[in-house]
mmCIF file with all atom_site columns, C-alpha atoms in Angstrom:
data_model
loop_
_atom_site.group_PDB
_atom_site.id
_atom_site.type_symbol
_atom_site.label_atom_id
_atom_site.label_alt_id
_atom_site.label_comp_id
_atom_site.label_asym_id
_atom_site.label_entity_id
_atom_site.label_seq_id
_atom_site.pdbx_PDB_ins_code
_atom_site.Cartn_x
_atom_site.Cartn_y
_atom_site.Cartn_z
_atom_site.occupancy
_atom_site.B_iso_or_equiv
_atom_site.pdbx_formal_charge
_atom_site.auth_seq_id
_atom_site.auth_comp_id
_atom_site.auth_asym_id
_atom_site.auth_atom_id
_atom_site.pdbx_PDB_model_num
ATOM 1   C CA . UNK A 1 1   ? -8.069  -2.557  15.321  1.00 0.00 ? 151 UNK A CA 1
ATOM 2   C CA . UNK A 1 2   ? -6.721  -0.470  12.236  1.00 0.00 ? 152 UNK A CA 1
ATOM 3   C CA . UNK A 1 3   ? -3.545  -1.612  11.359  1.00 0.00 ? 153 UNK A CA 1
ATOM 4   C CA . UNK A 1 4   ? -1.700  0.044   8.646   1.00 0.00 ? 154 UNK A CA 1
ATOM 5   C CA . UNK A 1 5   ? 0.069   -2.090  5.932   1.00 0.00 ? 155 UNK A CA 1
ATOM 6   C CA . UNK A 1 6   ? 3.431   -0.755  3.971   1.00 0.00 ? 156 UNK A CA 1
ATOM 7   C CA . UNK A 1 7   ? 6.112   -2.040  2.273   1.00 0.00 ? 157 UNK A CA 1
ATOM 8   C CA . UNK A 1 8   ? 8.207   -1.061  -0.798  1.00 0.00 ? 158 UNK A CA 1
ATOM 9   C CA . UNK A 1 9   ? 7.392   -1.827  -4.382  1.00 0.00 ? 159 UNK A CA 1
ATOM 10  C CA . UNK A 1 10  ? 8.289   -5.731  -4.314  1.00 0.00 ? 160 UNK A CA 1
ATOM 11  C CA . UNK A 1 11  ? 8.460   -6.571  -0.736  1.00 0.00 ? 161 UNK A CA 1
ATOM 12  C CA . UNK A 1 12  ? 5.802   -8.601  -1.008  1.00 0.00 ? 162 UNK A CA 1
ATOM 13  C CA . UNK A 1 13  ? 3.068   -6.201  0.501   1.00 0.00 ? 163 UNK A CA 1
ATOM 14  C CA . UNK A 1 14  ? 0.369   -7.350  -1.343  1.00 0.00 ? 164 UNK A CA 1
ATOM 15  C CA . UNK A 1 15  ? 1.589   -11.599 -0.001  1.00 0.00 ? 165 UNK A CA 1
ATOM 16  C CA . UNK A 1 16  ? 0.736   -10.104 3.750   1.00 0.00 ? 166 UNK A CA 1
ATOM 17  C CA . UNK A 1 17  ? -2.513  -8.314  2.686   1.00 0.00 ? 167 UNK A CA 1
ATOM 18  C CA . UNK A 1 18  ? -3.830  -11.606 1.460   1.00 0.00 ? 168 UNK A CA 1
ATOM 19  C CA . UNK A 1 19  ? -2.576  -13.413 4.734   1.00 0.00 ? 169 UNK A CA 1
ATOM 20  C CA . UNK A 1 20  ? -4.777  -11.086 7.129   1.00 0.00 ? 170 UNK A CA 1
ATOM 21  C CA . UNK A 1 21  ? -7.336  -11.417 4.673   1.00 0.00 ? 171 UNK A CA 1
ATOM 22  C CA . UNK A 1 22  ? -7.139  -15.217 5.204   1.00 0.00 ? 172 UNK A CA 1
ATOM 23  C CA . UNK A 1 23  ? -7.174  -14.731 8.995   1.00 0.00 ? 173 UNK A CA 1
ATOM 24  C CA . UNK A 1 24  ? -10.081 -12.400 9.013   1.00 0.00 ? 174 UNK A CA 1
ATOM 25  C CA . UNK A 1 25  ? -9.383  -9.023  8.391   1.00 0.00 ? 175 UNK A CA 1
ATOM 26  C CA . UNK A 1 26  ? -11.035 -6.800  6.126   1.00 0.00 ? 176 UNK A CA 1
ATOM 27  C CA . UNK A 1 27  ? -8.608  -5.695  3.577   1.00 0.00 ? 177 UNK A CA 1
ATOM 28  C CA . UNK A 1 28  ? -8.792  -1.982  2.757   1.00 0.00 ? 178 UNK A CA 1
ATOM 29  C CA . UNK A 1 29  ? -6.411  -1.452  -0.599  1.00 0.00 ? 179 UNK A CA 1
ATOM 30  C CA . UNK A 1 30  ? -5.753  2.206   -1.540  1.00 0.00 ? 180 UNK A CA 1
ATOM 31  C CA . UNK A 1 31  ? -4.135  1.205   -4.782  1.00 0.00 ? 181 UNK A CA 1
ATOM 32  C CA . UNK A 1 32  ? -7.177  -0.482  -5.692  1.00 0.00 ? 182 UNK A CA 1
ATOM 33  C CA . UNK A 1 33  ? -9.568  2.621   -4.770  1.00 0.00 ? 183 UNK A CA 1
ATOM 34  C CA . UNK A 1 34  ? -6.936  4.970   -7.076  1.00 0.00 ? 184 UNK A CA 1
ATOM 35  C CA . UNK A 1 35  ? -7.470  2.312   -10.140 1.00 0.00 ? 185 UNK A CA 1
ATOM 36  C CA . UNK A 1 36  ? -11.128 2.638   -9.210  1.00 0.00 ? 186 UNK A CA 1
ATOM 37  C CA . UNK A 1 37  ? -11.157 6.723   -9.404  1.00 0.00 ? 187 UNK A CA 1
ATOM 38  C CA . UNK A 1 38  ? -8.864  6.876   -12.210 1.00 0.00 ? 188 UNK A CA 1
ATOM 39  C CA . UNK A 1 39  ? -11.078 4.402   -14.449 1.00 0.00 ? 189 UNK A CA 1
ATOM 40  C CA . UNK A 1 40  ? -13.074 5.552   -17.544 1.00 0.00 ? 190 UNK A CA 1
ATOM 41  C CA . UNK A 1 41  ? -16.147 8.137   -15.261 1.00 0.00 ? 191 UNK A CA 1
ATOM 42  C CA . UNK A 1 42  ? -14.328 7.945   -11.643 1.00 0.00 ? 192 UNK A CA 1
ATOM 43  C CA . UNK A 1 43  ? -14.385 9.879   -9.237  1.00 0.00 ? 193 UNK A CA 1
ATOM 44  C CA . UNK A 1 44  ? -11.295 12.008  -9.856  1.00 0.00 ? 194 UNK A CA 1
ATOM 45  C CA . UNK A 1 45  ? -11.074 11.957  -13.621 1.00 0.00 ? 195 UNK A CA 1
ATOM 46  C CA . UNK A 1 46  ? -12.924 15.239  -14.072 1.00 0.00 ? 196 UNK A CA 1
ATOM 47  C CA . UNK A 1 47  ? -10.803 16.812  -11.985 1.00 0.00 ? 197 UNK A CA 1
ATOM 48  C CA . UNK A 1 48  ? -7.842  15.624  -13.555 1.00 0.00 ? 198 UNK A CA 1
ATOM 49  C CA . UNK A 1 49  ? -8.760  17.011  -17.086 1.00 0.00 ? 199 UNK A CA 1
ATOM 50  C CA . UNK A 1 50  ? -9.406  19.885  -16.090 1.00 0.00 ? 200 UNK A CA 1
ATOM 51  C CA . UNK A 1 51  ? -6.007  20.071  -14.549 1.00 0.00 ? 201 UNK A CA 1
ATOM 52  C CA . UNK A 1 52  ? -3.825  18.494  -17.012 1.00 0.00 ? 202 UNK A CA 1
ATOM 53  C CA . UNK A 1 53  ? -5.687  18.452  -19.919 1.00 0.00 ? 203 UNK A CA 1
ATOM 54  C CA . UNK A 1 54  ? -7.034  15.505  -22.682 1.00 0.00 ? 204 UNK A CA 1
ATOM 55  C CA . UNK A 1 55  ? -3.580  14.295  -22.842 1.00 0.00 ? 205 UNK A CA 1
ATOM 56  C CA . UNK A 1 56  ? -4.205  12.701  -18.992 1.00 0.00 ? 206 UNK A CA 1
ATOM 57  C CA . UNK A 1 57  ? -6.852  10.974  -20.872 1.00 0.00 ? 207 UNK A CA 1
ATOM 58  C CA . UNK A 1 58  ? -6.423  7.854   -22.374 1.00 0.00 ? 208 UNK A CA 1
ATOM 59  C CA . UNK A 1 59  ? -8.851  6.844   -25.420 1.00 0.00 ? 209 UNK A CA 1
ATOM 60  C CA . UNK A 1 60  ? -11.209 5.289   -23.181 1.00 0.00 ? 210 UNK A CA 1
ATOM 61  C CA . UNK A 1 61  ? -11.512 7.778   -20.704 1.00 0.00 ? 211 UNK A CA 1
ATOM 62  C CA . UNK A 1 62  ? -9.302  6.270   -17.739 1.00 0.00 ? 212 UNK A CA 1
ATOM 63  C CA . UNK A 1 63  ? -6.060  7.962   -16.364 1.00 0.00 ? 213 UNK A CA 1
ATOM 64  C CA . UNK A 1 64  ? -3.302  7.799   -18.960 1.00 0.00 ? 214 UNK A CA 1
ATOM 65  C CA . UNK A 1 65  ? -0.892  6.092   -16.671 1.00 0.00 ? 215 UNK A CA 1
ATOM 66  C CA . UNK A 1 66  ? 2.316   5.702   -19.069 1.00 0.00 ? 216 UNK A CA 1
ATOM 67  C CA . UNK A 1 67  ? 1.843   9.327   -19.879 1.00 0.00 ? 217 UNK A CA 1
ATOM 68  C CA . UNK A 1 68  ? 1.137   10.874  -16.201 1.00 0.00 ? 218 UNK A CA 1
ATOM 69  C CA . UNK A 1 69  ? 3.680   8.152   -14.586 1.00 0.00 ? 219 UNK A CA 1
ATOM 70  C CA . UNK A 1 70  ? 6.413   9.828   -16.815 1.00 0.00 ? 220 UNK A CA 1
ATOM 71  C CA . UNK A 1 71  ? 5.040   14.132  -16.097 1.00 0.00 ? 221 UNK A CA 1
ATOM 72  C CA . UNK A 1 72  ? 5.243   12.997  -11.915 1.00 0.00 ? 222 UNK A CA 1
ATOM 73  C CA . UNK A 1 73  ? 8.762   11.840  -12.558 1.00 0.00 ? 223 UNK A CA 1
ATOM 74  C CA . UNK A 1 74  ? 10.241  14.524  -13.989 1.00 0.00 ? 224 UNK A CA 1
ATOM 75  C CA . UNK A 1 75  ? 7.910   17.435  -12.686 1.00 0.00 ? 225 UNK A CA 1
ATOM 76  C CA . UNK A 1 76  ? 7.455   17.280  -8.724  1.00 0.00 ? 226 UNK A CA 1
ATOM 77  C CA . UNK A 1 77  ? 5.127   20.572  -9.185  1.00 0.00 ? 227 UNK A CA 1
ATOM 78  C CA . UNK A 1 78  ? 2.740   18.101  -11.695 1.00 0.00 ? 228 UNK A CA 1
ATOM 79  C CA . UNK A 1 79  ? 3.224   15.098  -9.052  1.00 0.00 ? 229 UNK A CA 1
ATOM 80  C CA . UNK A 1 80  ? 2.067   17.135  -6.032  1.00 0.00 ? 230 UNK A CA 1
ATOM 81  C CA . UNK A 1 81  ? -1.130  18.484  -8.120  1.00 0.00 ? 231 UNK A CA 1
ATOM 82  C CA . UNK A 1 82  ? -1.918  15.287  -9.120  1.00 0.00 ? 232 UNK A CA 1
ATOM 83  C CA . UNK A 1 83  ? -1.572  13.713  -5.198  1.00 0.00 ? 233 UNK A CA 1
ATOM 84  C CA . UNK A 1 84  ? -3.695  16.720  -4.585  1.00 0.00 ? 234 UNK A CA 1
ATOM 85  C CA . UNK A 1 85  ? -6.314  15.266  -6.180  1.00 0.00 ? 235 UNK A CA 1
ATOM 86  C CA . UNK A 1 86  ? -6.368  11.925  -6.179  1.00 0.00 ? 236 UNK A CA 1
ATOM 87  C CA . UNK A 1 87  ? -5.449  11.561  -2.304  1.00 0.00 ? 237 UNK A CA 1
ATOM 88  C CA . UNK A 1 88  ? -8.324  13.116  -0.964  1.00 0.00 ? 238 UNK A CA 1
ATOM 89  C CA . UNK A 1 89  ? -11.144 10.770  -2.961  1.00 0.00 ? 239 UNK A CA 1
ATOM 90  C CA . UNK A 1 90  ? -8.916  7.515   -2.216  1.00 0.00 ? 240 UNK A CA 1
ATOM 91  C CA . UNK A 1 91  ? -8.871  8.844   1.469   1.00 0.00 ? 241 UNK A CA 1
ATOM 92  C CA . UNK A 1 92  ? -12.773 9.089   1.950   1.00 0.00 ? 242 UNK A CA 1
ATOM 93  C CA . UNK A 1 93  ? -13.703 6.169   0.205   1.00 0.00 ? 243 UNK A CA 1
ATOM 94  C CA . UNK A 1 94  ? -11.166 4.077   2.455   1.00 0.00 ? 244 UNK A CA 1
ATOM 95  C CA . UNK A 1 95  ? -12.700 5.681   5.398   1.00 0.00 ? 245 UNK A CA 1
ATOM 96  C CA . UNK A 1 96  ? -15.890 4.705   3.581   1.00 0.00 ? 246 UNK A CA 1
ATOM 97  C CA . UNK A 1 97  ? -15.154 1.119   3.114   1.00 0.00 ? 247 UNK A CA 1
ATOM 98  C CA . UNK A 1 98  ? -13.202 0.663   7.053   1.00 0.00 ? 248 UNK A CA 1
ATOM 99  C CA . UNK A 1 99  ? -16.881 1.691   8.146   1.00 0.00 ? 249 UNK A CA 1
ATOM 100 C CA . UNK A 1 100 ? -18.419 -0.686  6.211   1.00 0.00 ? 250 UNK A CA 1
ATOM 101 C CA . UNK A 1 101 ? -16.037 -3.501  7.601   1.00 0.00 ? 251 UNK A CA 1
ATOM 102 C CA . UNK A 1 102 ? -16.685 -5.660  11.011  1.00 0.00 ? 252 UNK A CA 1
ATOM 103 C CA . UNK A 1 103 ? -13.573 -7.069  12.555  1.00 0.00 ? 253 UNK A CA 1
ATOM 104 C CA . UNK A 1 104 ? -9.962  -5.753  12.016  1.00 0.00 ? 254 UNK A CA 1
ATOM 105 C CA . UNK A 1 105 ? -9.110  -3.686  9.209   1.00 0.00 ? 255 UNK A CA 1
ATOM 106 C CA . UNK A 1 106 ? -5.695  -3.210  7.421   1.00 0.00 ? 256 UNK A CA 1
ATOM 107 C CA . UNK A 1 107 ? -5.118  -0.584  5.210   1.00 0.00 ? 257 UNK A CA 1
ATOM 108 C CA . UNK A 1 108 ? -2.759  -1.149  2.129   1.00 0.00 ? 258 UNK A CA 1
ATOM 109 C CA . UNK A 1 109 ? -1.339  2.298   2.120   1.00 0.00 ? 259 UNK A CA 1
ATOM 110 C CA . UNK A 1 110 ? 2.440   2.495   0.326   1.00 0.00 ? 260 UNK A CA 1
ATOM 111 C CA . UNK A 1 111 ? 2.741   5.741   0.947   1.00 0.00 ? 261 UNK A CA 1
ATOM 112 C CA . UNK A 1 112 ? 2.056   5.789   4.920   1.00 0.00 ? 262 UNK A CA 1
ATOM 113 C CA . UNK A 1 113 ? 5.312   6.432   5.647   1.00 0.00 ? 263 UNK A CA 1
ATOM 114 C CA . UNK A 1 114 ? 4.991   9.853   3.929   1.00 0.00 ? 264 UNK A CA 1
ATOM 115 C CA . UNK A 1 115 ? 1.305   10.680  5.604   1.00 0.00 ? 265 UNK A CA 1
ATOM 116 C CA . UNK A 1 116 ? 0.935   12.042  8.854   1.00 0.00 ? 266 UNK A CA 1
ATOM 117 C CA . UNK A 1 117 ? -2.545  11.808  8.220   1.00 0.00 ? 267 UNK A CA 1
ATOM 118 C CA . UNK A 1 118 ? -2.595  8.603   7.344   1.00 0.00 ? 268 UNK A CA 1
ATOM 119 C CA . UNK A 1 119 ? -0.461  6.910   10.589  1.00 0.00 ? 269 UNK A CA 1
ATOM 120 C CA . UNK A 1 120 ? -2.846  9.500   12.623  1.00 0.00 ? 270 UNK A CA 1
ATOM 121 C CA . UNK A 1 121 ? -6.457  7.290   10.902  1.00 0.00 ? 271 UNK A CA 1
ATOM 122 C CA . UNK A 1 122 ? -3.968  3.421   12.400  1.00 0.00 ? 272 UNK A CA 1
ATOM 123 C CA . UNK A 1 123 ? -3.698  1.935   15.966  1.00 0.00 ? 273 UNK A CA 1
ATOM 124 C CA . UNK A 1 124 ? -0.622  -0.678  14.296  1.00 0.00 ? 274 UNK A CA 1
ATOM 125 C CA . UNK A 1 125 ? 1.458   -0.409  11.855  1.00 0.00 ? 275 UNK A CA 1
ATOM 126 C CA . UNK A 1 126 ? 3.252   -2.975  10.160  1.00 0.00 ? 276 UNK A CA 1
ATOM 127 C CA . UNK A 1 127 ? 6.283   -2.510  8.188   1.00 0.00 ? 277 UNK A CA 1
ATOM 128 C CA . UNK A 1 128 ? 7.411   -5.851  4.806   1.00 0.00 ? 278 UNK A CA 1
ATOM 129 C CA . UNK A 1 129 ? 11.391  -5.081  4.667   1.00 0.00 ? 279 UNK A CA 1
ATOM 130 C CA . UNK A 1 130 ? 13.803  -6.312  2.368   1.00 0.00 ? 280 UNK A CA 1
ATOM 131 C CA . UNK A 1 131 ? 16.929  -4.984  0.683   1.00 0.00 ? 281 UNK A CA 1
ATOM 132 C CA . UNK A 1 132 ? 16.742  -3.526  -2.328  1.00 0.00 ? 282 UNK A CA 1
ATOM 133 C CA . UNK A 1 133 ? 18.514  -5.610  -4.587  1.00 0.00 ? 283 UNK A CA 1
ATOM 134 C CA . UNK A 1 134 ? 15.901  -8.566  -3.589  1.00 0.00 ? 284 UNK A CA 1
ATOM 135 C CA . UNK A 1 135 ? 12.995  -5.664  -4.672  1.00 0.00 ? 285 UNK A CA 1
ATOM 136 C CA . UNK A 1 136 ? 14.689  -5.415  -7.905  1.00 0.00 ? 286 UNK A CA 1
ATOM 137 C CA . UNK A 1 137 ? 15.009  -9.072  -8.482  1.00 0.00 ? 287 UNK A CA 1
ATOM 138 C CA . UNK A 1 138 ? 11.548  -9.637  -7.414  1.00 0.00 ? 288 UNK A CA 1
ATOM 139 C CA . UNK A 1 139 ? 9.677   -6.904  -10.054 1.00 0.00 ? 289 UNK A CA 1
ATOM 140 C CA . UNK A 1 140 ? 11.752  -7.688  -12.869 1.00 0.00 ? 290 UNK A CA 1
ATOM 141 C CA . UNK A 1 141 ? 10.674  -11.611 -12.525 1.00 0.00 ? 291 UNK A CA 1
ATOM 142 C CA . UNK A 1 142 ? 7.100   -10.446 -12.577 1.00 0.00 ? 292 UNK A CA 1
ATOM 143 C CA . UNK A 1 143 ? 6.651   -7.769  -14.960 1.00 0.00 ? 293 UNK A CA 1
ATOM 144 C CA . UNK A 1 144 ? 10.176  -8.135  -17.377 1.00 0.00 ? 294 UNK A CA 1
ATOM 145 C CA . UNK A 1 145 ? 10.891  -4.475  -16.023 1.00 0.00 ? 295 UNK A CA 1
ATOM 146 C CA . UNK A 1 146 ? 14.422  -3.680  -16.571 1.00 0.00 ? 296 UNK A CA 1
ATOM 147 C CA . UNK A 1 147 ? 15.948  -3.434  -13.482 1.00 0.00 ? 297 UNK A CA 1
ATOM 148 C CA . UNK A 1 148 ? 17.119  0.510   -14.077 1.00 0.00 ? 298 UNK A CA 1
ATOM 149 C CA . UNK A 1 149 ? 13.107  0.895   -14.237 1.00 0.00 ? 299 UNK A CA 1
ATOM 150 C CA . UNK A 1 150 ? 12.961  -0.730  -10.759 1.00 0.00 ? 300 UNK A CA 1
ATOM 151 C CA . UNK A 1 151 ? 15.300  1.215   -9.338  1.00 0.00 ? 301 UNK A CA 1
ATOM 152 C CA . UNK A 1 152 ? 13.815  4.423   -10.126 1.00 0.00 ? 302 UNK A CA 1
ATOM 153 C CA . UNK A 1 153 ? 10.846  3.587   -8.829  1.00 0.00 ? 303 UNK A CA 1
ATOM 154 C CA . UNK A 1 154 ? 12.388  2.392   -5.826  1.00 0.00 ? 304 UNK A CA 1
ATOM 155 C CA . UNK A 1 155 ? 13.897  5.837   -5.575  1.00 0.00 ? 305 UNK A CA 1
ATOM 156 C CA . UNK A 1 156 ? 10.749  7.670   -5.770  1.00 0.00 ? 306 UNK A CA 1
ATOM 157 C CA . UNK A 1 157 ? 9.044   5.741   -2.713  1.00 0.00 ? 307 UNK A CA 1
ATOM 158 C CA . UNK A 1 158 ? 9.847   6.604   0.973   1.00 0.00 ? 308 UNK A CA 1
ATOM 159 C CA . UNK A 1 159 ? 13.424  5.118   2.038   1.00 0.00 ? 309 UNK A CA 1
ATOM 160 C CA . UNK A 1 160 ? 13.651  2.003   3.955   1.00 0.00 ? 310 UNK A CA 1
ATOM 161 C CA . UNK A 1 161 ? 14.833  3.129   6.962   1.00 0.00 ? 311 UNK A CA 1
ATOM 162 C CA . UNK A 1 162 ? 11.845  6.087   7.090   1.00 0.00 ? 312 UNK A CA 1
ATOM 163 C CA . UNK A 1 163 ? 9.494   2.952   6.476   1.00 0.00 ? 313 UNK A CA 1
ATOM 164 C CA . UNK A 1 164 ? 11.053  1.144   9.838   1.00 0.00 ? 314 UNK A CA 1
ATOM 165 C CA . UNK A 1 165 ? 11.216  4.357   11.686  1.00 0.00 ? 315 UNK A CA 1
ATOM 166 C CA . UNK A 1 166 ? 6.988   4.558   11.622  1.00 0.00 ? 316 UNK A CA 1
ATOM 167 C CA . UNK A 1 167 ? 6.197   0.797   12.694  1.00 0.00 ? 317 UNK A CA 1
ATOM 168 C CA . UNK A 1 168 ? 5.078   -1.603  15.444  1.00 0.00 ? 318 UNK A CA 1
ATOM 169 C CA . UNK A 1 169 ? 6.103   -4.212  13.640  1.00 0.00 ? 319 UNK A CA 1
ATOM 170 C CA . UNK A 1 170 ? 8.539   -4.767  10.765  1.00 0.00 ? 320 UNK A CA 1
ATOM 171 C CA . UNK A 1 171 ? 8.473   -8.603  8.733   1.00 0.00 ? 321 UNK A CA 1
ATOM 172 C CA . UNK A 1 172 ? 12.054  -9.258  7.016   1.00 0.00 ? 322 UNK A CA 1
ATOM 173 C CA . UNK A 1 173 ? 10.492  -11.120 4.117   1.00 0.00 ? 323 UNK A CA 1
ATOM 174 C CA . UNK A 1 174 ? 13.991  -12.036 2.803   1.00 0.00 ? 324 UNK A CA 1
ATOM 175 C CA . UNK A 1 175 ? 14.993  -15.793 2.360   1.00 0.00 ? 325 UNK A CA 1
ATOM 176 C CA . UNK A 1 176 ? 11.165  -16.382 4.180   1.00 0.00 ? 326 UNK A CA 1
ATOM 177 C CA . UNK A 1 177 ? 8.981   -19.406 2.951   1.00 0.00 ? 327 UNK A CA 1
ATOM 178 C CA . UNK A 1 178 ? 5.596   -18.737 2.376   1.00 0.00 ? 328 UNK A CA 1
ATOM 179 C CA . UNK A 1 179 ? 4.892   -20.455 5.321   1.00 0.00 ? 329 UNK A CA 1
ATOM 180 C CA . UNK A 1 180 ? 7.564   -19.052 7.825   1.00 0.00 ? 330 UNK A CA 1
ATOM 181 C CA . UNK A 1 181 ? 6.018   -15.540 6.324   1.00 0.00 ? 331 UNK A CA 1
ATOM 182 C CA . UNK A 1 182 ? 2.178   -17.011 7.384   1.00 0.00 ? 332 UNK A CA 1
ATOM 183 C CA . UNK A 1 183 ? 3.699   -17.691 10.564  1.00 0.00 ? 333 UNK A CA 1
ATOM 184 C CA . UNK A 1 184 ? 4.586   -14.559 11.253  1.00 0.00 ? 334 UNK A CA 1
ATOM 185 C CA . UNK A 1 185 ? 1.297   -12.674 9.872   1.00 0.00 ? 335 UNK A CA 1
ATOM 186 C CA . UNK A 1 186 ? -0.338  -15.351 12.634  1.00 0.00 ? 336 UNK A CA 1
ATOM 187 C CA . UNK A 1 187 ? 1.900   -13.938 15.165  1.00 0.00 ? 337 UNK A CA 1
ATOM 188 C CA . UNK A 1 188 ? 0.938   -10.490 14.858  1.00 0.00 ? 338 UNK A CA 1
ATOM 189 C CA . UNK A 1 189 ? -2.662  -11.239 14.737  1.00 0.00 ? 339 UNK A CA 1
ATOM 190 C CA . UNK A 1 190 ? -2.770  -12.902 17.905  1.00 0.00 ? 340 UNK A CA 1
ATOM 191 C CA . UNK A 1 191 ? -1.204  -10.300 19.512  1.00 0.00 ? 341 UNK A CA 1
ATOM 192 C CA . UNK A 1 192 ? -2.477  -7.384  17.765  1.00 0.00 ? 342 UNK A CA 1
ATOM 193 C CA . UNK A 1 193 ? -6.138  -8.159  17.162  1.00 0.00 ? 343 UNK A CA 1
ATOM 194 C CA . UNK A 1 194 ? -6.868  -11.271 19.486  1.00 0.00 ? 344 UNK A CA 1
ATOM 195 C CA . UNK A 1 195 ? -5.385  -10.330 22.707  1.00 0.00 ? 345 UNK A CA 1
ATOM 196 C CA . UNK A 1 196 ? -7.360  -6.720  22.126  1.00 0.00 ? 346 UNK A CA 1
ATOM 197 C CA . UNK A 1 197 ? -10.013 -6.779  24.585  1.00 0.00 ? 347 UNK A CA 1
ATOM 198 C CA . UNK A 1 198 ? -12.611 -4.386  22.533  1.00 0.00 ? 348 UNK A CA 1
ATOM 199 C CA . UNK A 1 199 ? -12.025 -6.275  19.366  1.00 0.00 ? 349 UNK A CA 1
ATOM 200 C CA . UNK A 1 200 ? -15.040 -9.007  18.365  1.00 0.00 ? 350 UNK A CA 1
ATOM 201 C CA . UNK A 1 201 ? -12.334 -11.765 17.196  1.00 0.00 ? 351 UNK A CA 1
ATOM 202 C CA . UNK A 1 202 ? -10.606 -11.723 20.696  1.00 0.00 ? 352 UNK A CA 1
ATOM 203 C CA . UNK A 1 203 ? -10.109 -15.524 21.570  1.00 0.00 ? 353 UNK A CA 1
ATOM 204 C CA . UNK A 1 204 ? -11.526 -16.956 17.933  1.00 0.00 ? 354 UNK A CA 1
ATOM 205 C CA . UNK A 1 205 ? -9.424  -19.849 16.985  1.00 0.00 ? 355 UNK A CA 1
ATOM 206 C CA . UNK A 1 206 ? -7.421  -19.788 14.557  1.00 0.00 ? 356 UNK A CA 1
#
């Protein structure tokens, strides 16, 4: 069972991912892979330097995230060029990790709604959703960013209706306690994993 997990910034997607892991799933985190391949000596850094020059590379040899974020927001062509470099590398590493896993796999993919290729890799898709004002409040509280910065990022992401439109299940993560959220994840685990006859975790007690 391969489950695609997605949601906007501040939706609580990472919290939901940790709950799946606690139930026995293997997490394949594409954001973590992206950071690894753009770290000093990372698999994508040589191609990024060739495409964007030394300004794209920080003093330690990692991707200069501030520079590239500003460039991507202001230049859609540059954003597409960067994605054309990093996305194939992320995809290969994600599939390698999934193939090495035993039992269910959860792909944490922020751009799942935008990628037909990623959706085709998943047996089920779970979207974590909440109102935009809740997203802004959470991100401001945890990061100290200005609300305008958070709204700029939200505007760059898939819309809430677009994400919900690809979902097999949606968790509406607004006003839920952690226990309530955990109960919803557990219910989906039972429905999608424990009832899957081919899955080695079938009938595993929770």
